[in-house]
Tab-separated table of C-alpha atoms in Angstrom:
chain	number	residue	atom	x	y	z
Y	1	UNK	CA	58.847	-3.148	28.760
Y	2	UNK	CA	56.194	-5.674	29.173
Y	3	UNK	CA	56.330	-7.777	32.547
Y	4	UNK	CA	55.122	-11.434	32.079
Y	5	UNK	CA	52.916	-12.474	35.002
Y	6	UNK	CA	52.299	-16.065	35.665
Y	7	UNK	CA	48.504	-16.753	36.055
Y	8	UNK	CA	47.189	-19.491	38.272
Y	9	UNK	CA	45.862	-22.690	36.538
Y	10	UNK	CA	42.214	-22.876	35.982
Y	11	UNK	CA	40.465	-25.145	38.713
Y	12	UNK	CA	39.625	-28.146	36.333
Y	13	UNK	CA	43.162	-28.089	34.772
Y	14	UNK	CA	44.919	-27.750	38.234
Y	15	UNK	CA	42.823	-30.549	39.403
Y	16	UNK	CA	43.879	-32.670	36.588
Y	17	UNK	CA	47.424	-31.838	37.342
Y	18	UNK	CA	47.311	-32.339	41.072
Y	19	UNK	CA	46.010	-35.747	40.955
Y	20	UNK	CA	48.266	-36.811	38.086
Y	21	UNK	CA	45.426	-37.698	36.109
Y	22	UNK	CA	46.643	-38.195	32.151
Y	23	UNK	CA	45.640	-35.463	29.807
Y	24	UNK	CA	43.794	-38.085	27.571
Y	25	UNK	CA	41.496	-39.176	30.627
Y	26	UNK	CA	40.670	-35.516	31.044
Y	27	UNK	CA	39.767	-34.980	27.563
Y	28	UNK	CA	37.525	-38.187	27.573
Y	29	UNK	CA	35.702	-36.955	30.691
Y	30	UNK	CA	35.273	-33.540	29.109
Y	31	UNK	CA	33.979	-34.993	25.855
Y	32	UNK	CA	31.504	-37.011	27.553
Y	33	UNK	CA	29.625	-33.903	28.748
Y	34	UNK	CA	26.653	-33.415	26.202
Y	35	UNK	CA	25.891	-30.434	24.366
Y	36	UNK	CA	22.153	-29.884	24.364
Y	37	UNK	CA	21.462	-26.776	22.142
Y	38	UNK	CA	17.907	-25.654	22.292
Y	39	UNK	CA	16.651	-24.000	18.997
Y	40	UNK	CA	15.166	-20.480	18.879
Y	41	UNK	CA	11.493	-20.345	19.922
Y	42	UNK	CA	10.811	-18.674	16.345
Y	43	UNK	CA	11.606	-22.023	14.589
Y	44	UNK	CA	8.549	-23.552	16.138
Y	45	UNK	CA	6.604	-21.651	13.454
Y	46	UNK	CA	8.236	-23.517	10.574
Y	47	UNK	CA	7.672	-27.020	9.325
Y	48	UNK	CA	10.295	-29.202	10.930
Y	49	UNK	CA	9.830	-31.822	7.954
Y	50	UNK	CA	11.154	-29.009	5.394
Y	51	UNK	CA	9.614	-27.911	2.244
Y	52	UNK	CA	7.191	-29.891	0.058
Y	53	UNK	CA	9.644	-29.555	-2.740
Y	54	UNK	CA	12.288	-31.577	-0.958
Y	55	UNK	CA	9.659	-34.295	-0.392
Y	56	UNK	CA	8.541	-34.522	-3.937
Y	57	UNK	CA	11.921	-34.337	-5.636
Y	58	UNK	CA	13.108	-37.058	-3.404
Y	59	UNK	CA	10.211	-39.210	-4.186
Y	60	UNK	CA	10.688	-38.462	-8.178
Y	61	UNK	CA	14.236	-39.648	-7.964
Y	62	UNK	CA	13.253	-42.768	-5.875
Y	63	UNK	CA	10.666	-43.707	-8.231
Y	64	UNK	CA	12.262	-42.632	-11.580
Y	65	UNK	CA	9.580	-40.100	-12.170
Y	66	UNK	CA	9.470	-37.105	-14.281
Y	67	UNK	CA	9.667	-34.287	-11.900
Y	68	UNK	CA	7.136	-31.601	-12.768
Y	69	UNK	CA	6.823	-30.428	-9.343
Y	70	UNK	CA	9.626	-27.980	-8.652
Y	71	UNK	CA	9.793	-24.763	-10.789
Y	72	UNK	CA	13.382	-24.875	-12.073
Y	73	UNK	CA	13.485	-24.651	-15.780
Y	74	UNK	CA	15.392	-27.337	-18.129
Y	75	UNK	CA	15.366	-25.075	-21.219
Y	76	UNK	CA	18.571	-24.226	-22.659
Y	77	UNK	CA	20.019	-20.708	-21.365
Y	78	UNK	CA	20.404	-18.536	-24.467
Y	79	UNK	CA	24.092	-18.004	-25.403
Y	80	UNK	CA	23.937	-14.122	-25.030
Y	81	UNK	CA	23.197	-14.970	-21.160
Y	82	UNK	CA	25.827	-17.472	-20.577
Y	83	UNK	CA	28.416	-15.734	-22.447
Y	84	UNK	CA	27.760	-12.370	-20.219
Y	85	UNK	CA	28.396	-14.763	-17.169
Y	86	UNK	CA	31.625	-16.289	-18.767
Y	87	UNK	CA	33.138	-12.902	-19.630
Y	88	UNK	CA	32.339	-11.418	-16.121
Y	89	UNK	CA	34.149	-14.248	-14.727
Y	90	UNK	CA	37.124	-13.714	-17.021
Y	91	UNK	CA	37.675	-10.346	-15.241
Y	92	UNK	CA	41.017	-9.751	-13.838
Y	93	UNK	CA	39.953	-8.584	-10.409
Y	94	UNK	CA	37.408	-6.122	-9.491
Y	95	UNK	CA	34.320	-8.206	-10.567
Y	96	UNK	CA	35.762	-11.009	-7.999
Y	97	UNK	CA	35.454	-8.724	-5.226
Y	98	UNK	CA	32.480	-7.081	-3.093
Y	99	UNK	CA	30.573	-4.837	-4.995
Y	100	UNK	CA	28.165	-2.105	-3.766
Y	101	UNK	CA	26.077	-3.359	-1.032
Y	102	UNK	CA	22.821	-1.719	-2.459
Y	103	UNK	CA	23.504	-3.216	-5.977
Y	104	UNK	CA	26.203	-3.383	-8.609
Y	105	UNK	CA	26.079	0.046	-10.536
Y	106	UNK	CA	25.725	-1.276	-13.963
Y	107	UNK	CA	22.912	-3.500	-12.899
Y	108	UNK	CA	20.806	-1.027	-11.049
Y	109	UNK	CA	21.192	1.189	-14.036
Y	110	UNK	CA	19.890	-1.471	-16.449
Y	111	UNK	CA	17.138	-2.450	-13.986
Y	112	UNK	CA	16.016	1.373	-13.958
Y	113	UNK	CA	15.915	1.317	-17.776
Y	114	UNK	CA	14.157	-1.688	-17.781
Y	115	UNK	CA	11.484	-0.632	-15.406
Y	116	UNK	CA	10.927	3.096	-15.526
Y	117	UNK	CA	8.391	3.041	-18.375
Y	118	UNK	CA	6.519	-0.106	-16.938
Y	119	UNK	CA	6.109	1.569	-13.598
Y	120	UNK	CA	5.202	5.091	-14.668
Y	121	UNK	CA	8.097	7.026	-13.402
Y	122	UNK	CA	12.020	7.169	-13.679
Y	123	UNK	CA	13.664	5.063	-11.088
Y	124	UNK	CA	16.772	6.403	-9.709
Y	125	UNK	CA	19.084	3.284	-9.761
Y	126	UNK	CA	21.214	4.458	-6.710
Y	127	UNK	CA	18.217	5.041	-4.435
Y	128	UNK	CA	15.178	3.420	-5.433
Y	129	UNK	CA	16.471	0.000	-6.314
Y	130	UNK	CA	18.349	-2.718	-4.335
Y	131	UNK	CA	19.567	-6.014	-5.511
Y	132	UNK	CA	19.181	-9.129	-3.230
Y	133	UNK	CA	19.954	-12.958	-3.201
Y	134	UNK	CA	17.003	-13.848	-5.307
Y	135	UNK	CA	13.545	-12.729	-4.940
Y	136	UNK	CA	13.409	-14.802	-1.703
Y	137	UNK	CA	15.825	-12.615	0.022
Y	138	UNK	CA	13.889	-9.555	-1.352
Y	139	UNK	CA	10.873	-10.755	0.447
Y	140	UNK	CA	12.444	-11.674	3.558
Y	141	UNK	CA	14.632	-8.483	4.014
Y	142	UNK	CA	11.476	-6.154	3.130
Y	143	UNK	CA	9.428	-7.971	5.956
Y	144	UNK	CA	12.235	-8.009	8.442
Y	145	UNK	CA	12.483	-4.184	7.624
Y	146	UNK	CA	8.795	-3.232	8.241
Y	147	UNK	CA	6.854	-5.931	10.155
Y	148	UNK	CA	7.149	-5.584	14.012
Y	149	UNK	CA	6.405	-8.608	16.396
Y	150	UNK	CA	2.528	-8.757	16.504
Y	151	UNK	CA	1.927	-6.919	13.110
Y	152	UNK	CA	-0.397	-8.678	10.721
Y	153	UNK	CA	0.266	-9.274	7.045
Y	154	UNK	CA	-2.645	-10.227	4.732
Y	155	UNK	CA	-1.841	-13.139	2.484
Y	156	UNK	CA	-4.135	-14.338	-0.319
Y	157	UNK	CA	-4.116	-18.278	-0.457
Y	158	UNK	CA	-2.891	-20.111	-2.135
Y	159	UNK	CA	0.279	-18.526	-1.595
Y	160	UNK	CA	4.159	-19.150	-2.287
Y	161	UNK	CA	5.167	-20.994	0.816
Y	162	UNK	CA	8.124	-18.753	1.874
Y	163	UNK	CA	5.504	-15.868	2.593
Y	164	UNK	CA	4.170	-16.937	5.970
Y	165	UNK	CA	7.776	-18.336	6.862
Y	166	UNK	CA	9.112	-14.732	6.442
Y	167	UNK	CA	6.469	-13.118	8.302
Y	168	UNK	CA	6.641	-15.332	11.405
Y	169	UNK	CA	10.230	-15.174	11.378
Y	170	UNK	CA	9.755	-11.519	11.988
Y	171	UNK	CA	7.361	-12.038	14.543
Y	172	UNK	CA	4.418	-11.060	12.379
Y	173	UNK	CA	1.118	-12.811	11.862
Y	174	UNK	CA	-0.070	-13.952	8.515
Y	175	UNK	CA	-3.855	-13.329	8.044
Y	176	UNK	CA	-5.360	-15.554	5.212
Y	177	UNK	CA	-7.797	-14.402	2.592
Y	178	UNK	CA	-8.759	-16.809	-0.086
Y	179	UNK	CA	-8.648	-16.721	-3.802
Y	180	UNK	CA	-11.838	-18.877	-4.806
Y	181	UNK	CA	-12.286	-20.552	-8.236
Y	182	UNK	CA	-15.715	-20.772	-10.030
Y	183	UNK	CA	-16.799	-24.002	-11.071
Y	184	UNK	CA	-15.436	-25.537	-13.368
Y	185	UNK	CA	-12.235	-23.122	-13.294
Y	186	UNK	CA	-11.275	-23.652	-17.004
Y	187	UNK	CA	-9.055	-20.366	-16.897
Y	188	UNK	CA	-6.965	-18.826	-13.939
Y	189	UNK	CA	-9.159	-15.707	-14.571
Y	190	UNK	CA	-11.982	-17.651	-13.025
Y	191	UNK	CA	-10.162	-17.552	-9.522
Y	192	UNK	CA	-11.349	-14.282	-7.534
Y	193	UNK	CA	-10.925	-12.611	-4.308
Y	194	UNK	CA	-13.573	-10.871	-2.148
Y	195	UNK	CA	-12.648	-7.375	-1.310
Y	196	UNK	CA	-14.830	-7.332	1.479
Y	197	UNK	CA	-13.063	-10.476	2.855
Y	198	UNK	CA	-10.094	-8.378	2.862
Y	199	UNK	CA	-11.475	-5.451	4.554
Y	200	UNK	CA	-13.034	-7.772	7.410
Y	201	UNK	CA	-9.253	-8.990	7.725
Y	202	UNK	CA	-7.906	-5.702	8.313
Y	203	UNK	CA	-7.267	-4.712	12.260
Y	204	UNK	CA	-6.606	-0.884	12.412
Y	205	UNK	CA	-3.218	-0.499	14.193
Y	206	UNK	CA	-2.287	-3.988	13.747
Y	207	UNK	CA	-2.391	-4.733	9.836
Y	208	UNK	CA	0.634	-3.309	8.469
Y	209	UNK	CA	0.932	-5.054	5.009
Y	210	UNK	CA	-0.711	-7.001	2.081
Y	211	UNK	CA	1.287	-9.300	-0.298
Y	212	UNK	CA	0.199	-9.683	-3.792
Y	213	UNK	CA	1.657	-12.299	-6.245
Y	214	UNK	CA	1.136	-11.283	-9.938
Y	215	UNK	CA	1.350	-13.514	-12.109
Y	216	UNK	CA	0.132	-15.763	-9.261
Y	217	UNK	CA	1.802	-18.827	-8.135
Y	218	UNK	CA	0.529	-21.442	-8.157
Y	219	UNK	CA	-2.757	-20.383	-9.935
Y	220	UNK	CA	-1.330	-18.540	-12.878
Y	221	UNK	CA	-3.652	-15.614	-12.519
Y	222	UNK	CA	-3.139	-12.321	-13.870
Y	223	UNK	CA	-4.937	-9.792	-11.781
Y	224	UNK	CA	-7.192	-7.278	-13.828
Y	225	UNK	CA	-6.907	-3.561	-13.357
Y	226	UNK	CA	-10.125	-3.497	-11.493
Y	227	UNK	CA	-9.102	-5.924	-9.073
Y	228	UNK	CA	-5.793	-4.124	-8.313
Y	229	UNK	CA	-7.585	-1.060	-7.952
Y	230	UNK	CA	-9.959	-2.467	-5.165
Y	231	UNK	CA	-6.717	-3.495	-3.402
Y	232	UNK	CA	-5.093	-0.234	-3.972
Y	233	UNK	CA	-8.130	1.605	-2.367
Y	234	UNK	CA	-8.041	-0.492	0.559
Y	235	UNK	CA	-4.184	-0.010	1.240
Y	236	UNK	CA	-4.724	3.767	0.797
Y	237	UNK	CA	-7.563	3.832	3.229
Y	238	UNK	CA	-5.638	1.784	6.015
Y	239	UNK	CA	-2.332	3.032	5.186
Y	240	UNK	CA	-0.879	-0.361	4.347
Y	241	UNK	CA	2.463	-1.266	2.446
Y	242	UNK	CA	2.151	-3.391	-0.393
Y	243	UNK	CA	4.698	-6.079	-1.648
Y	244	UNK	CA	3.865	-6.641	-5.252
Y	245	UNK	CA	5.575	-10.091	-6.009
Y	246	UNK	CA	5.689	-9.639	-9.739
Y	247	UNK	CA	8.540	-12.286	-10.555
Y	248	UNK	CA	6.540	-14.075	-13.461
Y	249	UNK	CA	6.162	-10.243	-15.047
Y	250	UNK	CA	7.694	-11.321	-18.311
Y	251	UNK	CA	5.628	-14.673	-18.736
Y	252	UNK	CA	2.142	-13.266	-19.366
Y	253	UNK	CA	0.680	-15.171	-22.511
Y	254	UNK	CA	-1.236	-13.669	-25.343
Y	255	UNK	CA	-4.445	-15.174	-24.808
Y	256	UNK	CA	-4.447	-13.553	-21.330
Y	257	UNK	CA	-7.767	-11.484	-20.664
Y	258	UNK	CA	-5.607	-8.741	-19.310
Y	259	UNK	CA	-2.071	-7.424	-19.613
Y	260	UNK	CA	0.112	-7.355	-16.388
Y	261	UNK	CA	-0.495	-4.148	-14.802
Y	262	UNK	CA	2.338	-3.324	-12.125
Y	263	UNK	CA	0.934	-2.462	-8.791
Y	264	UNK	CA	3.292	0.389	-8.158
Y	265	UNK	CA	2.128	2.037	-11.452
Y	266	UNK	CA	-1.324	2.557	-9.999
Y	267	UNK	CA	-2.089	6.169	-8.779
Y	268	UNK	CA	-1.006	6.859	-5.315
Y	269	UNK	CA	0.806	3.323	-5.057
Y	270	UNK	CA	4.422	4.352	-5.702
Y	271	UNK	CA	4.869	5.661	-2.201
Y	272	UNK	CA	3.474	2.368	-0.518
Y	273	UNK	CA	4.679	-0.421	-2.947
Y	274	UNK	CA	7.642	-2.660	-2.842
Y	275	UNK	CA	7.959	-4.069	-6.280
Y	276	UNK	CA	10.016	-7.535	-6.325
Y	277	UNK	CA	11.775	-9.008	-9.407
Y	278	UNK	CA	13.676	-12.155	-10.180
Y	279	UNK	CA	16.641	-12.905	-12.678
Y	280	UNK	CA	15.825	-16.265	-12.311
Y	281	UNK	CA	12.293	-16.310	-13.637
Y	282	UNK	CA	13.298	-13.591	-16.064
Y	283	UNK	CA	16.185	-15.639	-17.923
Y	284	UNK	CA	15.662	-19.114	-16.660
Y	285	UNK	CA	18.703	-19.129	-14.290
Y	286	UNK	CA	17.270	-19.871	-10.800
Y	287	UNK	CA	20.666	-20.876	-9.571
Y	288	UNK	CA	21.974	-17.336	-10.105
Y	289	UNK	CA	19.803	-16.312	-7.273
Y	290	UNK	CA	19.756	-12.413	-8.027
Y	291	UNK	CA	16.523	-10.357	-7.297
Y	292	UNK	CA	15.784	-6.810	-6.547
Y	293	UNK	CA	13.168	-4.489	-4.792
Y	294	UNK	CA	11.980	-1.398	-6.427
Y	295	UNK	CA	10.529	1.286	-4.160
Y	296	UNK	CA	11.008	4.909	-2.698
Y	297	UNK	CA	14.269	6.080	-1.312
Y	298	UNK	CA	12.849	5.719	2.312
Y	299	UNK	CA	11.562	2.195	1.906
Y	300	UNK	CA	14.762	0.869	0.030
Y	301	UNK	CA	16.917	2.450	2.649
Y	302	UNK	CA	15.063	0.396	5.280
Y	303	UNK	CA	15.465	-2.824	3.290
Y	304	UNK	CA	19.232	-2.025	3.033
Y	305	UNK	CA	19.635	-1.759	6.855
Y	306	UNK	CA	18.569	-5.435	7.016
Y	307	UNK	CA	20.170	-6.751	3.683
Y	308	UNK	CA	23.710	-5.259	4.780
Y	309	UNK	CA	23.790	-7.450	7.807
Y	310	UNK	CA	22.301	-10.584	5.987
Y	311	UNK	CA	24.293	-11.184	2.596
Y	312	UNK	CA	25.886	-7.659	2.533
Y	313	UNK	CA	26.034	-7.890	-1.172
Y	314	UNK	CA	25.250	-10.117	-4.084
Y	315	UNK	CA	27.572	-12.038	-6.439
Y	316	UNK	CA	29.437	-9.550	-8.112
Y	317	UNK	CA	30.245	-11.375	-11.538
Y	318	UNK	CA	26.614	-12.531	-11.876
Y	319	UNK	CA	25.388	-9.051	-11.215
Y	320	UNK	CA	27.489	-7.731	-14.074
Y	321	UNK	CA	26.275	-10.796	-16.262
Y	322	UNK	CA	22.626	-9.983	-15.460
Y	323	UNK	CA	23.338	-6.230	-16.180
Y	324	UNK	CA	24.681	-7.181	-19.779
Y	325	UNK	CA	22.065	-9.740	-20.286
Y	326	UNK	CA	19.373	-7.305	-19.459
Y	327	UNK	CA	20.881	-4.524	-21.670
Y	328	UNK	CA	20.893	-7.139	-24.694
Y	329	UNK	CA	17.525	-8.378	-24.049
Y	330	UNK	CA	16.066	-4.908	-23.947
Y	331	UNK	CA	17.196	-4.552	-27.622
Y	332	UNK	CA	16.690	-8.009	-29.204
Y	333	UNK	CA	13.577	-10.265	-29.145
Y	334	UNK	CA	14.346	-12.364	-26.266
Y	335	UNK	CA	11.403	-11.659	-24.153
Y	336	UNK	CA	8.828	-12.237	-27.060
Y	337	UNK	CA	10.747	-15.399	-28.052
Y	338	UNK	CA	10.826	-16.574	-24.439
Y	339	UNK	CA	7.266	-16.151	-23.647
Y	340	UNK	CA	6.165	-17.690	-27.216
Y	341	UNK	CA	8.348	-20.941	-26.240
Y	342	UNK	CA	6.673	-21.190	-22.710
Y	343	UNK	CA	3.294	-20.809	-24.052
Y	344	UNK	CA	3.776	-23.672	-26.557
Y	345	UNK	CA	5.118	-25.771	-23.681
Y	346	UNK	CA	2.064	-24.639	-21.650
Y	347	UNK	CA	-0.229	-25.899	-24.416
Y	348	UNK	CA	1.438	-29.329	-24.692
Y	349	UNK	CA	1.216	-29.818	-21.067
Y	350	UNK	CA	-2.494	-28.609	-20.855
Y	351	UNK	CA	-3.482	-31.325	-23.634
Y	352	UNK	CA	-1.449	-34.115	-22.087
Y	353	UNK	CA	-3.299	-33.639	-18.562
Y	354	UNK	CA	-6.806	-33.164	-20.479
Y	355	UNK	CA	-6.082	-36.418	-22.192
Y	356	UNK	CA	-5.936	-38.437	-18.993
Y	357	UNK	CA	-8.728	-36.878	-17.465
Y	358	UNK	CA	-6.746	-34.565	-15.130
Y	359	UNK	CA	-9.003	-31.318	-15.718
Y	360	UNK	CA	-6.353	-28.533	-16.120
Y	361	UNK	CA	-6.895	-24.621	-15.596
Y	362	UNK	CA	-5.350	-22.631	-18.294
Y	363	UNK	CA	-2.808	-20.218	-16.674
Y	364	UNK	CA	-2.704	-16.572	-18.037
Y	365	UNK	CA	0.803	-16.230	-16.803
Y	366	UNK	CA	3.698	-17.796	-14.867
Y	367	UNK	CA	4.949	-21.754	-15.683
Y	368	UNK	CA	2.409	-23.752	-13.515
Y	369	UNK	CA	-0.941	-25.536	-14.357
Y	370	UNK	CA	-3.279	-26.644	-11.531
Y	371	UNK	CA	-5.117	-29.871	-12.626
Y	372	UNK	CA	-8.252	-31.216	-10.984
Y	373	UNK	CA	-7.473	-34.695	-9.687
Y	374	UNK	CA	-11.038	-35.868	-8.885
Y	375	UNK	CA	-10.681	-38.439	-11.549
Y	376	UNK	CA	-8.243	-40.334	-9.228
Y	377	UNK	CA	-10.061	-42.693	-7.084
Y	378	UNK	CA	-9.523	-42.069	-3.565
Y	379	UNK	CA	-9.282	-45.750	-2.813
Y	380	UNK	CA	-6.388	-46.007	-5.366
Y	381	UNK	CA	-4.510	-43.304	-3.372
Y	382	UNK	CA	-5.443	-44.610	0.156
Y	383	UNK	CA	-2.962	-43.878	2.829
Y	384	UNK	CA	-4.489	-43.934	6.353
Y	385	UNK	CA	-1.536	-41.751	7.551
Y	386	UNK	CA	-2.281	-38.876	5.530
Y	387	UNK	CA	-5.328	-36.631	6.210
Y	388	UNK	CA	-4.557	-34.109	2.974
Y	389	UNK	CA	-6.100	-35.971	-0.250
Y	390	UNK	CA	-3.847	-33.951	-2.470
Y	391	UNK	CA	-0.804	-35.180	-0.914
Y	392	UNK	CA	-2.018	-38.842	-1.057
Y	393	UNK	CA	-2.899	-38.146	-4.790
Y	394	UNK	CA	0.351	-36.704	-5.713
Y	395	UNK	CA	2.340	-39.281	-4.046
Y	396	UNK	CA	0.201	-41.850	-5.972
Y	397	UNK	CA	0.776	-40.021	-9.239
Y	398	UNK	CA	4.351	-40.092	-8.528
Y	399	UNK	CA	4.810	-43.620	-7.837
Y	400	UNK	CA	2.204	-45.157	-10.100
Y	401	UNK	CA	2.139	-42.721	-13.323
Y	402	UNK	CA	5.784	-41.722	-13.083
Y	403	UNK	CA	5.005	-37.949	-12.924
Y	404	UNK	CA	5.641	-35.988	-10.024
Y	405	UNK	CA	3.261	-32.752	-9.141
Y	406	UNK	CA	3.193	-30.850	-5.981
Y	407	UNK	CA	0.023	-30.857	-3.677
Y	408	UNK	CA	-1.660	-27.459	-3.654
Y	409	UNK	CA	-2.426	-27.694	-0.063
Y	410	UNK	CA	1.163	-27.007	0.607
Y	411	UNK	CA	0.193	-23.480	-0.391
Y	412	UNK	CA	-2.564	-23.240	2.064
Y	413	UNK	CA	-2.590	-22.489	5.943
Y	414	UNK	CA	-2.633	-25.539	8.032
Y	415	UNK	CA	-6.282	-25.061	8.959
Y	416	UNK	CA	-7.354	-24.833	5.207
Y	417	UNK	CA	-5.320	-27.650	3.778
Y	418	UNK	CA	-8.024	-30.176	4.059
Y	419	UNK	CA	-10.551	-27.949	2.338
Y	420	UNK	CA	-12.699	-28.882	-0.510
Y	421	UNK	CA	-10.500	-26.783	-3.129
Y	422	UNK	CA	-7.013	-27.748	-2.247
Y	423	UNK	CA	-8.114	-31.427	-1.798
Y	424	UNK	CA	-8.861	-31.781	-5.531
Y	425	UNK	CA	-5.810	-30.040	-7.068
Y	426	UNK	CA	-2.187	-30.672	-7.952
Y	427	UNK	CA	0.407	-28.313	-9.433
Y	428	UNK	CA	2.389	-29.301	-12.623
Y	429	UNK	CA	5.252	-27.206	-13.849
Y	430	UNK	CA	5.782	-26.813	-17.721
Y	431	UNK	CA	9.189	-24.693	-17.695
Y	432	UNK	CA	10.560	-28.193	-18.925
Y	433	UNK	CA	12.218	-28.698	-22.228
Y	434	UNK	CA	10.123	-30.531	-24.760
Y	435	UNK	CA	11.843	-34.001	-24.391
Y	436	UNK	CA	10.958	-33.841	-20.623
Y	437	UNK	CA	7.339	-32.944	-21.275
Y	438	UNK	CA	7.090	-35.853	-24.016
Y	439	UNK	CA	8.494	-38.213	-21.283
Y	440	UNK	CA	5.928	-37.127	-18.996
Y	441	UNK	CA	3.077	-37.338	-21.653
Y	442	UNK	CA	4.303	-41.039	-22.375
Y	443	UNK	CA	4.018	-41.892	-18.668
Y	444	UNK	CA	0.851	-40.166	-18.248
Y	445	UNK	CA	-0.639	-42.169	-21.326
Y	446	UNK	CA	0.284	-45.248	-19.951
Y	447	UNK	CA	-1.178	-44.397	-16.632
Y	448	UNK	CA	-4.304	-43.307	-18.611
Y	449	UNK	CA	-4.533	-46.791	-20.389
Y	450	UNK	CA	-4.162	-48.532	-17.080
Y	451	UNK	CA	-6.590	-46.725	-14.983
Y	452	UNK	CA	-9.317	-46.679	-17.820
């Protein structure tokens, strides 16, 4: 039989009762004690103002500007994709519960079927693929799995802005090498890296990884086989892992000087490459937040060890819907029609920017265009509180032209943000429906008439 034991009152409570103080007075006294939470030191590596996208989306709303900054598509999603989601959500029970942590079985099988020919080997769907909460979680979990405090990771700037954040949150150190444009850079192919700069950046025993984005955001560059082979040789020589962020892989245009070469398909690279993909980019459904990593069983196992404690698993009905959509897309002409539509939108925006003197670089892939803003007078975009010219110009274009781009220095390390290259550039997204681009064109035309 259990014996009840009367425990003594805690001192603070006893004092209240002994002095006859009312409970409400005691509660007020306790609530007056301030909580002073101190953030973890690792947050000091992040920008407290948030991402550049939050600022310019807010600015676009405030000034009723057409938002060509953030890369969310506004094109209609094909019915075979939305219907797949509807049918998955109608499921009575299993698809509304947790699925396999490494990835819904039907989806990893579809991913294996899609990639095996492209990557040059048959991928085991159960051991060489893991699904993630978008490509961003794929990057984060892969970096957490392999980067120790003090390890160095080589990035090519400009870079997708979550790269350095993911590295520093793991205690790693981002090391920058530059993609540099020729003048004039009329094509994204005109941006090049210096392999000797990459070699100089490597510290044996410290450098752990190199990250490649192909097609590249924000430039739109598709790397040539010879360029990738140079990187592969360095990775093999110094025993580096490679994260190949290839989320725009299905958006390479027919006038590109090179097709997309998947890094993991290069000789000797399968064993050291983590390939990252994105459903949001593939099907124009960025809100679904489904991505994946492809690699060896040993590498995937390490990524899963992080993943199981972050989201554990990815939304089951949307994984099922993605599997169905991918199965159908491999047998219909979706990918061909989709890239043709994006190429038409790319050409439309390119012409609009050219017509108002914002000289654009023609991208080989992805859905962004860089434009040279040298024609915007510095005094027109004057802001004594902002040292970065491209931020001043992009704010000016949002407020005065009614079209919101993204300043390219946001994709550079802080010490490089006032450099000559990012100072002159703005990034415009063309993953928008034709009506939205037409409205942007009208606003740009009005701006051009006013300025000239």
